[in-house]
Tab-separated table of C-alpha atoms in Angstrom:
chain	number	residue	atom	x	y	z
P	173	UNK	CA	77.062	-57.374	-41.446
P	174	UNK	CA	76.450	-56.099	-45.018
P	175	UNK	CA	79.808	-56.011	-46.969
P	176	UNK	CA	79.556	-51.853	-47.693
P	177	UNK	CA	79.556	-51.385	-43.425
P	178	UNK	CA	82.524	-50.196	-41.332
P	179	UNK	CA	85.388	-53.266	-40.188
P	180	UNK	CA	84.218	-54.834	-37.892
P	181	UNK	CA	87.292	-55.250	-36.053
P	182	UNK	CA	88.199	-51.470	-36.028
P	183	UNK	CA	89.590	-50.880	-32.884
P	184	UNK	CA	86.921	-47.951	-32.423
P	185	UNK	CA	84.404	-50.887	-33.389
P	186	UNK	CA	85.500	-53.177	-31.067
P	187	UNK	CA	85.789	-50.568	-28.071
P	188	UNK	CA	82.121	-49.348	-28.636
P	189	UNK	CA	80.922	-52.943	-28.313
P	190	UNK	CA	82.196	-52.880	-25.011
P	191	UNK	CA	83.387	-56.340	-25.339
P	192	UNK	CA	80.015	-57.610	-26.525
P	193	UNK	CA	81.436	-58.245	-30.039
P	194	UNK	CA	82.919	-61.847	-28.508
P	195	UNK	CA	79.750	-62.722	-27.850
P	196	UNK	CA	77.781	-63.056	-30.846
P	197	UNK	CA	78.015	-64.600	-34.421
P	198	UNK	CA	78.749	-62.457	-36.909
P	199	UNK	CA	78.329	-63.311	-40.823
P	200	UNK	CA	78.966	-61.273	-43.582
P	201	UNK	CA	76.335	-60.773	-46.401
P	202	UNK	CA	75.575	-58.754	-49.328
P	203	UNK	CA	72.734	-56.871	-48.053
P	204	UNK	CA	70.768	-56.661	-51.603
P	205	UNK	CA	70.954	-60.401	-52.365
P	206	UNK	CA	69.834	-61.271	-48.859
P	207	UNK	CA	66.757	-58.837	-48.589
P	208	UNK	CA	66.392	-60.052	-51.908
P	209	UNK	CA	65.691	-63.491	-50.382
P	210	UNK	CA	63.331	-62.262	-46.848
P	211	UNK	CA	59.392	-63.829	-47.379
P	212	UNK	CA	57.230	-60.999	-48.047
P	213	UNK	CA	55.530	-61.727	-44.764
P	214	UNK	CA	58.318	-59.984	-42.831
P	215	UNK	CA	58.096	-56.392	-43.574
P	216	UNK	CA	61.773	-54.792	-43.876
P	217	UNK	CA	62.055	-51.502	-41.908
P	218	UNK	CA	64.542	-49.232	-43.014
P	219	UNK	CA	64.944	-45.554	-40.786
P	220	UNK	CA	65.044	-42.561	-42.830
P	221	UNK	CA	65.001	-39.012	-41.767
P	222	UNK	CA	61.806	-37.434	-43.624
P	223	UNK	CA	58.975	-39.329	-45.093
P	224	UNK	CA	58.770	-42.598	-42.873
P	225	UNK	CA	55.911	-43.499	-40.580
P	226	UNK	CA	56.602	-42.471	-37.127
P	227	UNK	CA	57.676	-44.752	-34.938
P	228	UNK	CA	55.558	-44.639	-32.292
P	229	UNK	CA	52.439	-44.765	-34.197
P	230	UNK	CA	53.594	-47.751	-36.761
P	231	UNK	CA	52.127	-51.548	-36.052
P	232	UNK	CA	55.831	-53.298	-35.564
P	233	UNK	CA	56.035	-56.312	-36.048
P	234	UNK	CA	58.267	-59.506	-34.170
P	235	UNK	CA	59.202	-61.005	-37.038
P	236	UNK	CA	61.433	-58.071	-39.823
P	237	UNK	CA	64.320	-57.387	-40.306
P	238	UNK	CA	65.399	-53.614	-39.501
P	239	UNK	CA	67.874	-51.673	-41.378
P	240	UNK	CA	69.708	-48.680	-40.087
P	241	UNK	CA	71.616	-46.255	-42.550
P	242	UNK	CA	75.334	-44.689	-41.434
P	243	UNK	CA	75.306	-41.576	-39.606
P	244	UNK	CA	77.039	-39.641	-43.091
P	245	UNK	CA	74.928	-41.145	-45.540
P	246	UNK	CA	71.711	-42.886	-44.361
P	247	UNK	CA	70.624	-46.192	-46.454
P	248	UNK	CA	72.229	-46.567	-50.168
P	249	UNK	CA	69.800	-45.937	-52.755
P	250	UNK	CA	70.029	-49.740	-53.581
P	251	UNK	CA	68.842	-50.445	-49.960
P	252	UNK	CA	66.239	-48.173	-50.069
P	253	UNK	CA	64.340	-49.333	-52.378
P	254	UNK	CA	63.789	-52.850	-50.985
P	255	UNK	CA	61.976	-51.372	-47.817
P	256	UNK	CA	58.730	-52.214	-47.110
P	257	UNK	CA	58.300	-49.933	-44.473
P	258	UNK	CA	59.901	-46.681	-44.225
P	259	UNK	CA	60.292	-45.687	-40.337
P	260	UNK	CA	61.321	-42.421	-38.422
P	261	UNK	CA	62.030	-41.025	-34.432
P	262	UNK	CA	59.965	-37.853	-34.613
P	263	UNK	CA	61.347	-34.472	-33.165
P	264	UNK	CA	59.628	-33.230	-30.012
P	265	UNK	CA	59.950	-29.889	-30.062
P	266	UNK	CA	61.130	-28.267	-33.676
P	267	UNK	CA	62.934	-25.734	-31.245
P	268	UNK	CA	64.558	-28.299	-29.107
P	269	UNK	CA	65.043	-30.734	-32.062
P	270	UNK	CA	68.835	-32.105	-33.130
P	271	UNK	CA	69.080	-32.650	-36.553
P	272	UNK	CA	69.793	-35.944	-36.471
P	273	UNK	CA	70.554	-38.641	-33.860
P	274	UNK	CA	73.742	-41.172	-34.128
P	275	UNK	CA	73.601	-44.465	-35.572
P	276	UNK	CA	73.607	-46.127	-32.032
P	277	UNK	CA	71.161	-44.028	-30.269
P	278	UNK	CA	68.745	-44.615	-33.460
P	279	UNK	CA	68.674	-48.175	-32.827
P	280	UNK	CA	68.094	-47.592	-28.970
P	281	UNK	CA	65.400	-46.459	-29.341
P	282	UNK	CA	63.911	-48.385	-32.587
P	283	UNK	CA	64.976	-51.828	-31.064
P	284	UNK	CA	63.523	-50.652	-27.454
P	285	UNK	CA	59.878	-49.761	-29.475
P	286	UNK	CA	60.168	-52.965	-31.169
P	287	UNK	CA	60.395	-54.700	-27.695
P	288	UNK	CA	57.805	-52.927	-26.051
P	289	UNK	CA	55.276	-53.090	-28.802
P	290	UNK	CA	55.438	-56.706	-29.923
P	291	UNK	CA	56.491	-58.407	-27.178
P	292	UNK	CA	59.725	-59.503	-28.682
């Protein structure tokens, strides 16, 4: 978890997880420092809403690290500037388009293209 994210143990937090939150290690970072320190080999993805590469037609990779900005704000400015490769979930259909899709479903779908793409 970077240190700017929501508590972790927020009721609402914990609820969402569905109970999965027991079941993984969780460590708390500052986010800058620690991209800071990623090899250059492993690209850092960050998901922006204009201006990335769309998803679907970017070579993933199995070995990044994937970043995925609040639902209010996107990525910090800070952040931002340490990705390598800017991402983004096209629209379909500009009339049948939301104008923007929560945090959660965002990483669906990212994490579910990273899987089927590089065999992860």
């Amino acid at each position: 978890c970077s240190e700017n994210t929501v508590e972790l143990y927020n009721p609402k937090t914990i609820q969402s997880t569905m109970g999965s939150i027991f079941r993984v290690n969780v460590t708390y970072y500052n986010l800058s420092q620690f991209l800071s320190l990623v090899p250059k080999a492993h690209p850092i993805y960050g998901t922006i809403v204009e201006g990335g590469k769309n998803i679907y037609k970017e070579a993933l990779t199995k070995e990044a690290i994937i970043i995925i900005g609040s639902e209010s704000q996107g990525i910090s400015s800070a952040i931002r500037e340490l990705i390598t490769h800017p991402i983004t979930i096209p629209s379909f259909s500009i009339a049948q388009s939301a104008e923007s899709l929560n945090a959660s479903t965002a990483t669906s779908i990212i994490v579910s293209e990273f899987k089927r793409t590089s065999n992860i």
